[in-house]
GROMACS .gro file of C-alpha atoms in nm:
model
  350
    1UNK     CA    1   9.148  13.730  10.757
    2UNK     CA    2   8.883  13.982  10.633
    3UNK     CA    3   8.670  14.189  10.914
    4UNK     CA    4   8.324  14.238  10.931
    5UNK     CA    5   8.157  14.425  11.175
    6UNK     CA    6   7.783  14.451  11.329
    7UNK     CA    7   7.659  14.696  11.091
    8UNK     CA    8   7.642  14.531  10.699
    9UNK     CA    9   7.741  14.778  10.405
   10UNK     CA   10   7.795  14.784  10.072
   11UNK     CA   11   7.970  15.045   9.794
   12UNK     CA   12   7.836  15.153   9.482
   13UNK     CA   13   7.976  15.379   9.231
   14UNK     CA   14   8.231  15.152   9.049
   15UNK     CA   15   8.494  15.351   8.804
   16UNK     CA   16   8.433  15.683   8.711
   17UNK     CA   17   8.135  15.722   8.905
   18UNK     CA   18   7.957  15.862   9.220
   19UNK     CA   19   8.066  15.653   9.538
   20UNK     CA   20   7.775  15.592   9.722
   21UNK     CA   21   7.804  15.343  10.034
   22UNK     CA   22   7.489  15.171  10.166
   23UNK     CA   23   7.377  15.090  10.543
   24UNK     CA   24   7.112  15.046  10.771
   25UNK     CA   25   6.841  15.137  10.478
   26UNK     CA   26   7.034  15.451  10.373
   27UNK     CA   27   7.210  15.545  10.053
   28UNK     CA   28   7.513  15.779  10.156
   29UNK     CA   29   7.741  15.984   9.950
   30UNK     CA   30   8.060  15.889  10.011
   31UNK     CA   31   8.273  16.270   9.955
   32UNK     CA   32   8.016  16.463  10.254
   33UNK     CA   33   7.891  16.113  10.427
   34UNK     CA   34   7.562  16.279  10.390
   35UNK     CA   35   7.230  16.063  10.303
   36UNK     CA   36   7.122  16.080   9.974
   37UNK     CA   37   6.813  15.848   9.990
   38UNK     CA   38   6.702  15.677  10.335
   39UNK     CA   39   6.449  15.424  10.396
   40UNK     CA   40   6.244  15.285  10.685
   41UNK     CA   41   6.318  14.927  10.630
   42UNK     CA   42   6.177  14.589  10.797
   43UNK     CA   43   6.446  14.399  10.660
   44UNK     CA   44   6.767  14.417  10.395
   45UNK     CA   45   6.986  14.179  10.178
   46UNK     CA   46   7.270  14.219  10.050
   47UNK     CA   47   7.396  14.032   9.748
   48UNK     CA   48   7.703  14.183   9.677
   49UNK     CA   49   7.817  13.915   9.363
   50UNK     CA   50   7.468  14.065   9.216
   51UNK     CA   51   7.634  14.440   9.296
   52UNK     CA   52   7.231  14.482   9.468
   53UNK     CA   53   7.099  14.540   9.813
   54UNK     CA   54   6.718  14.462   9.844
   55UNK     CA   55   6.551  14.667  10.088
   56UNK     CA   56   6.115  14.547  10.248
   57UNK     CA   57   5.939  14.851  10.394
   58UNK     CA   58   5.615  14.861  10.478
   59UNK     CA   59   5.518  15.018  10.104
   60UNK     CA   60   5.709  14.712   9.911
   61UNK     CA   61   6.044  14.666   9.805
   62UNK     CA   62   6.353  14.914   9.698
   63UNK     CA   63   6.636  14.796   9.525
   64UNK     CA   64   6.970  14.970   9.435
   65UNK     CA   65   7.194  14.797   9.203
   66UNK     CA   66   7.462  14.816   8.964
   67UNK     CA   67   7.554  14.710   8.638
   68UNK     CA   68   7.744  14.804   8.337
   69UNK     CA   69   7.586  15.115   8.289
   70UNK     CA   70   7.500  15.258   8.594
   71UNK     CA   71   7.379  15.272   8.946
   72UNK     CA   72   6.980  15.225   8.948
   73UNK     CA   73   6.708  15.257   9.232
   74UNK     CA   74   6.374  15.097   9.175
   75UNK     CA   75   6.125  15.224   9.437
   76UNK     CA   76   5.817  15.010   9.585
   77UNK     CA   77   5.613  15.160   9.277
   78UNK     CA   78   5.837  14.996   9.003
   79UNK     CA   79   5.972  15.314   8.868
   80UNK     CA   80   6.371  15.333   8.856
   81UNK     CA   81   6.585  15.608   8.842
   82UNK     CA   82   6.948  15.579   8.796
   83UNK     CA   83   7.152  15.706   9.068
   84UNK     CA   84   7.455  15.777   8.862
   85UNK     CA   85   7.616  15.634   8.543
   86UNK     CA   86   7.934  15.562   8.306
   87UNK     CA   87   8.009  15.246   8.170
   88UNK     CA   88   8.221  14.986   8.302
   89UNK     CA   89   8.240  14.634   8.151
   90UNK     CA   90   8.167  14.342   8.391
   91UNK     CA   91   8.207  13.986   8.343
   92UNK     CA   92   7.955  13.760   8.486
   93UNK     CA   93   8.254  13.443   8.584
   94UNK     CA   94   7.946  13.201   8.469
   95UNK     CA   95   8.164  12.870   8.454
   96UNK     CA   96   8.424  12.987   8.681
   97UNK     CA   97   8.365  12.787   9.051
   98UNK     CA   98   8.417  13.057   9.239
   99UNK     CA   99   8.256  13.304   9.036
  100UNK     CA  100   8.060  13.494   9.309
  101UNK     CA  101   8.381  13.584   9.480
  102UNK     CA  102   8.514  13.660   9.107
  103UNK     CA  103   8.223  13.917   9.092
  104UNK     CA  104   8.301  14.073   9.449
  105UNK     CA  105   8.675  14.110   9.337
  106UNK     CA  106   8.609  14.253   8.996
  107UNK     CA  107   8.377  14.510   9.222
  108UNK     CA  108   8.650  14.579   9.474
  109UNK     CA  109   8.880  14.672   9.205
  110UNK     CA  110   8.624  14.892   9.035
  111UNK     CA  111   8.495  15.046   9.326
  112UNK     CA  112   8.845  15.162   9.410
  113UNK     CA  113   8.944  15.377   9.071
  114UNK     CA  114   8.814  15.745   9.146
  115UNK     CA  115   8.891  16.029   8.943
  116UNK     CA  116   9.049  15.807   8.667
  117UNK     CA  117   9.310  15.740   8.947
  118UNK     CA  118   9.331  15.363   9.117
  119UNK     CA  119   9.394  15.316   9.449
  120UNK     CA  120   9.439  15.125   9.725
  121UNK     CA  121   9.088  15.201   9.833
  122UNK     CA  122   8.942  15.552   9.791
  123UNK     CA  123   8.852  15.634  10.177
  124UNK     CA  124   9.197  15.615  10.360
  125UNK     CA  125   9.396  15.666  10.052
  126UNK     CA  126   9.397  15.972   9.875
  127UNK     CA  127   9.682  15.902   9.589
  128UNK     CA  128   9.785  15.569   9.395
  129UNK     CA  129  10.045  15.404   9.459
  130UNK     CA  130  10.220  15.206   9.178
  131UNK     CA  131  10.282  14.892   9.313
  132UNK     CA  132   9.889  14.829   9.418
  133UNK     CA  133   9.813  15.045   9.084
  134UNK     CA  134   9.988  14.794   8.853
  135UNK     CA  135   9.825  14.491   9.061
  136UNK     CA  136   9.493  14.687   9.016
  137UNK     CA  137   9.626  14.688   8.596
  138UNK     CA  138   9.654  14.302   8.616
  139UNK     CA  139   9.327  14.240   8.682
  140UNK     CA  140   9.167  14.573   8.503
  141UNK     CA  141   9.325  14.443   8.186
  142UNK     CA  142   9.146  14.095   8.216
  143UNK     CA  143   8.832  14.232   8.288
  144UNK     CA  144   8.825  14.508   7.950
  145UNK     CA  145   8.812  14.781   8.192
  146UNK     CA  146   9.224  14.946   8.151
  147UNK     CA  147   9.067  15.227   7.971
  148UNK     CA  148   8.922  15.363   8.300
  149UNK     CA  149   9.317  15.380   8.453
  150UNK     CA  150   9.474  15.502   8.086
  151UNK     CA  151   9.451  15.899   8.092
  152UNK     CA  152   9.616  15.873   8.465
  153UNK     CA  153   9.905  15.696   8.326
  154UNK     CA  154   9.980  15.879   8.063
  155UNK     CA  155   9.947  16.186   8.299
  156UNK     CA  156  10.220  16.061   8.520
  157UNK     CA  157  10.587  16.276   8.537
  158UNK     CA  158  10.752  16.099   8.851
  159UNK     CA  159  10.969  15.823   8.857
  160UNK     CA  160  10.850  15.695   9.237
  161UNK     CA  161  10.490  15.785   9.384
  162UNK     CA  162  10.704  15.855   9.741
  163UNK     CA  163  10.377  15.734   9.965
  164UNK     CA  164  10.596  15.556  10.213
  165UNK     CA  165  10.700  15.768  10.406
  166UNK     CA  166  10.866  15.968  10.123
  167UNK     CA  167  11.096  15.710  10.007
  168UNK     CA  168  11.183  15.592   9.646
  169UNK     CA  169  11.094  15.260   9.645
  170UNK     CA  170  11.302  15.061   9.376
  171UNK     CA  171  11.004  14.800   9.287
  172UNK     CA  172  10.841  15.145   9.183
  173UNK     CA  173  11.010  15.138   8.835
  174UNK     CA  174  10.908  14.827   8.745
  175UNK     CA  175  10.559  14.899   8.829
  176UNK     CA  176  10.558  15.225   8.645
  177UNK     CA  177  10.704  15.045   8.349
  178UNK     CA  178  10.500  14.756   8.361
  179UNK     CA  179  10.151  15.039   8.389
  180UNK     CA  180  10.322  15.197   8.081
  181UNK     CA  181  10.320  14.894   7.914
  182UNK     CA  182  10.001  14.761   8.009
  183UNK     CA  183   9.809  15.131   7.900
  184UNK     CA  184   9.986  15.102   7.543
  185UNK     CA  185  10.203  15.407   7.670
  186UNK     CA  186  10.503  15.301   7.496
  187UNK     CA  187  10.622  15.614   7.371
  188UNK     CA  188  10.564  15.796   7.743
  189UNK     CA  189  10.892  15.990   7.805
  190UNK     CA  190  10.915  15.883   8.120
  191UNK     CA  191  11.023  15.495   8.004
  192UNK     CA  192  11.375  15.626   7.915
  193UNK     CA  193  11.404  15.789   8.228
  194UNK     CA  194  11.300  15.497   8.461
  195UNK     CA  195  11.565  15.287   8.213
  196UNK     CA  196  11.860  15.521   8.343
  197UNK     CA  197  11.765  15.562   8.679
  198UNK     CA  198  11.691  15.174   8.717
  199UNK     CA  199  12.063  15.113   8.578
  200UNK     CA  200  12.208  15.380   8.834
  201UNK     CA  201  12.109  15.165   9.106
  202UNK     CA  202  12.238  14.826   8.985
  203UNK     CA  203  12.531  14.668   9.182
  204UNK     CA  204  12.637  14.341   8.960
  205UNK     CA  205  12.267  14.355   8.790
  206UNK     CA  206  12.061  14.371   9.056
  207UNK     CA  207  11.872  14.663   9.184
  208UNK     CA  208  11.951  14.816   9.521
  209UNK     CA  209  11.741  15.036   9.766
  210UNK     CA  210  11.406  14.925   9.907
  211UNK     CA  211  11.059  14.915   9.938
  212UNK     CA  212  10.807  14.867  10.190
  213UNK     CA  213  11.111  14.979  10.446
  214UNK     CA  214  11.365  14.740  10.347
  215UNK     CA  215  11.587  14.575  10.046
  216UNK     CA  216  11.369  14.362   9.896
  217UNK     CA  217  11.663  14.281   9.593
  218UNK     CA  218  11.479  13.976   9.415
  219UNK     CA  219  11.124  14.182   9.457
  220UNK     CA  220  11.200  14.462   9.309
  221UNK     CA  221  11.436  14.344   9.056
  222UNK     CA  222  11.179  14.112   8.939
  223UNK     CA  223  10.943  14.426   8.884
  224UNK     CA  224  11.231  14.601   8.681
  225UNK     CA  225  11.299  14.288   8.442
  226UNK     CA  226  10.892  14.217   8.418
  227UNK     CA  227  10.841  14.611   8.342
  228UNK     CA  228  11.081  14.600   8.064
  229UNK     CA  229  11.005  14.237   7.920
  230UNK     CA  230  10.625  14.406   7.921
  231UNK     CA  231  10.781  14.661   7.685
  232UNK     CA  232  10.976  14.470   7.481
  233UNK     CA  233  11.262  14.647   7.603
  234UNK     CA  234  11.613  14.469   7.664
  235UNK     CA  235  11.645  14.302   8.038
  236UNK     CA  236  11.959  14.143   7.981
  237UNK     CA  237  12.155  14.379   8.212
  238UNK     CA  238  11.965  14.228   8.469
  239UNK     CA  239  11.979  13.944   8.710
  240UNK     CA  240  11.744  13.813   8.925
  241UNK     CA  241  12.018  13.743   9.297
  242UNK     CA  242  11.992  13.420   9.427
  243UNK     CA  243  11.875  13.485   9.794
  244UNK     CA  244  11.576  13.427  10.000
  245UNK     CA  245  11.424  13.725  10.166
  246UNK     CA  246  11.052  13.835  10.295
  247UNK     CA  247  10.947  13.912   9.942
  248UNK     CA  248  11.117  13.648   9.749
  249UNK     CA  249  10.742  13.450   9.710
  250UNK     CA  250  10.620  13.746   9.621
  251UNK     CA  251  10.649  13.800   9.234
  252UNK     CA  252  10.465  13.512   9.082
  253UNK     CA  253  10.408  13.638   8.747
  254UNK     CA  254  10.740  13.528   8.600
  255UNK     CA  255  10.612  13.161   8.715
  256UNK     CA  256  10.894  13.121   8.939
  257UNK     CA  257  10.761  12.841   9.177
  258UNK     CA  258  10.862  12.947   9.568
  259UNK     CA  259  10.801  12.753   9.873
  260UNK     CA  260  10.528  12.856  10.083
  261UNK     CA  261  10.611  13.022  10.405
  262UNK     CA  262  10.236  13.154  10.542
  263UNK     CA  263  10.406  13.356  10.842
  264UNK     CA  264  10.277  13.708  10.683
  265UNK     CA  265  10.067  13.957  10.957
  266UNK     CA  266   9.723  13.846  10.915
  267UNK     CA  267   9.665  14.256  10.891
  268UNK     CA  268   9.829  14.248  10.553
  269UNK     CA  269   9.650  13.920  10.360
  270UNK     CA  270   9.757  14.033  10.037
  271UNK     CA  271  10.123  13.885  10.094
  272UNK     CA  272  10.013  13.547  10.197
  273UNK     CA  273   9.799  13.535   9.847
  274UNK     CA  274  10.055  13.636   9.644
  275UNK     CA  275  10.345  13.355   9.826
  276UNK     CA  276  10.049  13.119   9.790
  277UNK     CA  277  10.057  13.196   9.463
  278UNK     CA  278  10.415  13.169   9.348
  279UNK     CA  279  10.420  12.841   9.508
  280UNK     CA  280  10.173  12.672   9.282
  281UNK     CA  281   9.855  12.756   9.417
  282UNK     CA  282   9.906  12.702   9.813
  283UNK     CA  283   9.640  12.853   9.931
  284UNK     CA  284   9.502  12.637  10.250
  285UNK     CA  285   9.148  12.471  10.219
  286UNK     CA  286   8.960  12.650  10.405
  287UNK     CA  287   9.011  12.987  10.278
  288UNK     CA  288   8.911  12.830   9.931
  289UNK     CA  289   8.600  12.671  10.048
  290UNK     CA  290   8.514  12.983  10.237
  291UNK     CA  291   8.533  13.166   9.915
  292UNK     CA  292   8.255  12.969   9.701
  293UNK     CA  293   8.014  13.132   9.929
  294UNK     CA  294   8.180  13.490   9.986
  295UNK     CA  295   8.026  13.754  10.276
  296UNK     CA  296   8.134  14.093  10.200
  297UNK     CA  297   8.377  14.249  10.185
  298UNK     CA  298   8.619  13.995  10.138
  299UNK     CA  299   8.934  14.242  10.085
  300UNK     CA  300   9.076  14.388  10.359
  301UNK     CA  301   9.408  14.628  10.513
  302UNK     CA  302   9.468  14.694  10.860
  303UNK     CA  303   9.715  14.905  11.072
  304UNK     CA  304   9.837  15.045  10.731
  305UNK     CA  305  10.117  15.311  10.848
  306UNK     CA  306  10.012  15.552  10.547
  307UNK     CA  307   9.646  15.473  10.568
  308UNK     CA  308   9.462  15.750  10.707
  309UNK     CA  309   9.208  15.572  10.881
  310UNK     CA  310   8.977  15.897  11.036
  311UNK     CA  311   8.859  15.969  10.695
  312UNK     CA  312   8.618  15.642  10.777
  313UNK     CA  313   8.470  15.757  11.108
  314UNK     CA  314   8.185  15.953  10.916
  315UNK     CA  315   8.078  15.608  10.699
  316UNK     CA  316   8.212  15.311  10.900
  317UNK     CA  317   8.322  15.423  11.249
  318UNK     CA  318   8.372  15.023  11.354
  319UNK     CA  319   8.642  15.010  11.087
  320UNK     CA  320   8.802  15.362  11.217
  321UNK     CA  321   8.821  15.198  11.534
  322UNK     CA  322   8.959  14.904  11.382
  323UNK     CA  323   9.229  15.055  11.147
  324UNK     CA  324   9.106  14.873  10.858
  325UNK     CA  325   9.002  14.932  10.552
  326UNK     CA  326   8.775  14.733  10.338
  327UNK     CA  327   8.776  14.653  10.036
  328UNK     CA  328   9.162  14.676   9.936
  329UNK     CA  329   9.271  14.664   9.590
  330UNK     CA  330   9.610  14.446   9.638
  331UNK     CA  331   9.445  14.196   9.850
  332UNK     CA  332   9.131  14.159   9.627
  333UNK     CA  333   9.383  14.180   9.321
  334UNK     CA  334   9.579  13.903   9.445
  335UNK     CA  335   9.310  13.715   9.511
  336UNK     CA  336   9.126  13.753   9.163
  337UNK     CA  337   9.434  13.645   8.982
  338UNK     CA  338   9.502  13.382   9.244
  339UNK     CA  339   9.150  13.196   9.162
  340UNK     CA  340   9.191  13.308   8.754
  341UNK     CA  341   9.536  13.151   8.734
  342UNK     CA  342   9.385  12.849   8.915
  343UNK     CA  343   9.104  12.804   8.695
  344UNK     CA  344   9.268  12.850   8.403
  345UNK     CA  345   9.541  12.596   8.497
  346UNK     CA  346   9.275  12.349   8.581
  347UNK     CA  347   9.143  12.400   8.231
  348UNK     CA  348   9.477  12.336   8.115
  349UNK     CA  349   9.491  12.688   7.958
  350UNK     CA  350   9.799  12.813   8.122
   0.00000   0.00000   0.00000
């Protein structure tokens, strides 16, 4: 389930840029939620898989959009001025057959590194986390755009990002290795140090301790062995158990088939896309269909404990009330690679 709300919007400013968020015929900086262009308009549209929103006043038409170079506003006299600028690279999904939710999903990625730094989306999140920053890495790698993410990881000096509630999560050093790996980091000194802290919490080759607030032993193992396989580093000192838990369906990128079980909160959609996806492409019907003609935003989070959801009263006060936060870079990551893996199978090219 994704939420919308009365009042349409959309974000601009994807990568390194100036996040600007648009509504109601105003252009509004994201960091002071103050206006930087406004318009009396008589209508809008927003066509997010075009990364535009076309405004009619009574002069003409004004149109803000986005593309590989910049963020651009064309007033009703023709003349354009861009808004603000560095380059990202942006595929245009032309045979894929869902390639306007493609487009929506590369932007919700985009629109969510800041600073250099990914995240899980830049208004209720202040730091990356590793587990949505490697997801983020996924699909930033098959879009040409893991340059924008490769000066934070080789900044990095701790082992766990600690934004649960403090905790070390274990699937954390998987994650880290696999954004090492990923970034060309090879010779980071932190890889060595994730190796012997990974093996100090092994019990019979498995890794112990938790994440998201409980053992999750085939989860994050599978993030430790994918990490190191991603380095060309040795895995053979560890082994996947044999058990079902909450998370087992999660990891589908060792191609591990798992039965669907669908019984994920509807507040956290990412986990249902990423069980559909370990067992072969599950996904029901109707969220497929509903994707070949997407409404933004299609990504969502709610009732996040660590989410500080305030920080989008100023911009989007119906999502403050809400507790959600859209777009979200694990759901919209899962979801990208969910539709690329099934295109690509159905071309017989995986």
């Amino acid at each position: 389930m994704t939420y919308r709300f009365d009042t349409p919007f959309f974000l601009f400013g994807m990568g390194g840029r100036e996040k600007l968020l648009y509504k109601n015929g105003a252009l509004i900086c994201c960091e002071t939620a103050q206006p930087v262009r406004t318009f009396e308009i008589l209508s809008e549209e927003i066509l997010a898989p075009e990364y535009t929103v076309r405004m009619t006043t009574a002069k003409g038409t004004v149109t803000v959009s986005e593309n590989e170079v910049g963020v651009h506003l064309t007033d009703e006299n023709g003349e354009t001025t861009t808004l603000t600028a560095s380059p990202v690279h942006l595929p245009d999904f032309a045979d894929h057959p869902y390639r306007d939710a493609m487009r929506i999903l590369t932007h919700d990625i985009l629109i969510n590194v800041i600073d250099g730094k990914p995240v899980p989306n830049f208004i209720v999140y202040k730091k990356p986390w590793y587990r949505d920053g490697a997801m983020m890495a996924m699909v930033l790698g098959r879009t040409g755009n893991l340059d924008l993410i490769i000066d934070w990881v080789r900044s990095l000096d701790e082992m766990y990002d600690h934004n649960n509630a403090g905790v070390s999560e274990s699937d954390n050093l998987g994650q880290l290795l696999y954004l090492l790996a990923v970034t060309g980091c090879t010779d980071h000194p932190l890889i060595d140090r994730v190796i012997e802290e990974a093996k100090s919490r092994l019990e019979d080759g498995v890794l112990t301790g938790q994440c998201d607030y409980a053992p999750h032993p085939v989860y994050q193992t599978k993030w430790l062995k994918y990490g190191l396989e991603a380095l060309g580093r040795d895995s053979s000192f560890v082994r996947i158990p044999d058990v079902c838990e909450s998370y087992t369906g999660l990891f589908w990128m060792d191609g591990h088939t798992e039965p669907y079980h669908g019984d994920y909160s509807e507040n956290y959609p990412y986990l249902s896309w990423a069980q559909a996806h370990s067992a072969g492409f599950a996904m029901d019907a109707e969220h497929l269909e509903a994707l070949k003609h997407p409404v933004y935003p299609i990504s969502s989070e709610t009732y996040a404990s660590e989410a500080i959801y305030e920080n989008l009263r100023p911009l989007l006060p119906a999502y403050a009330d809400a507790h959600c936060s859209a777009p979200h870079t694990w759901h919209a990551a899962e979801m990208f690679l969910y539709l690329d893996d099934l295109y690509n199978t159905e071309k017989g090219q995986v």
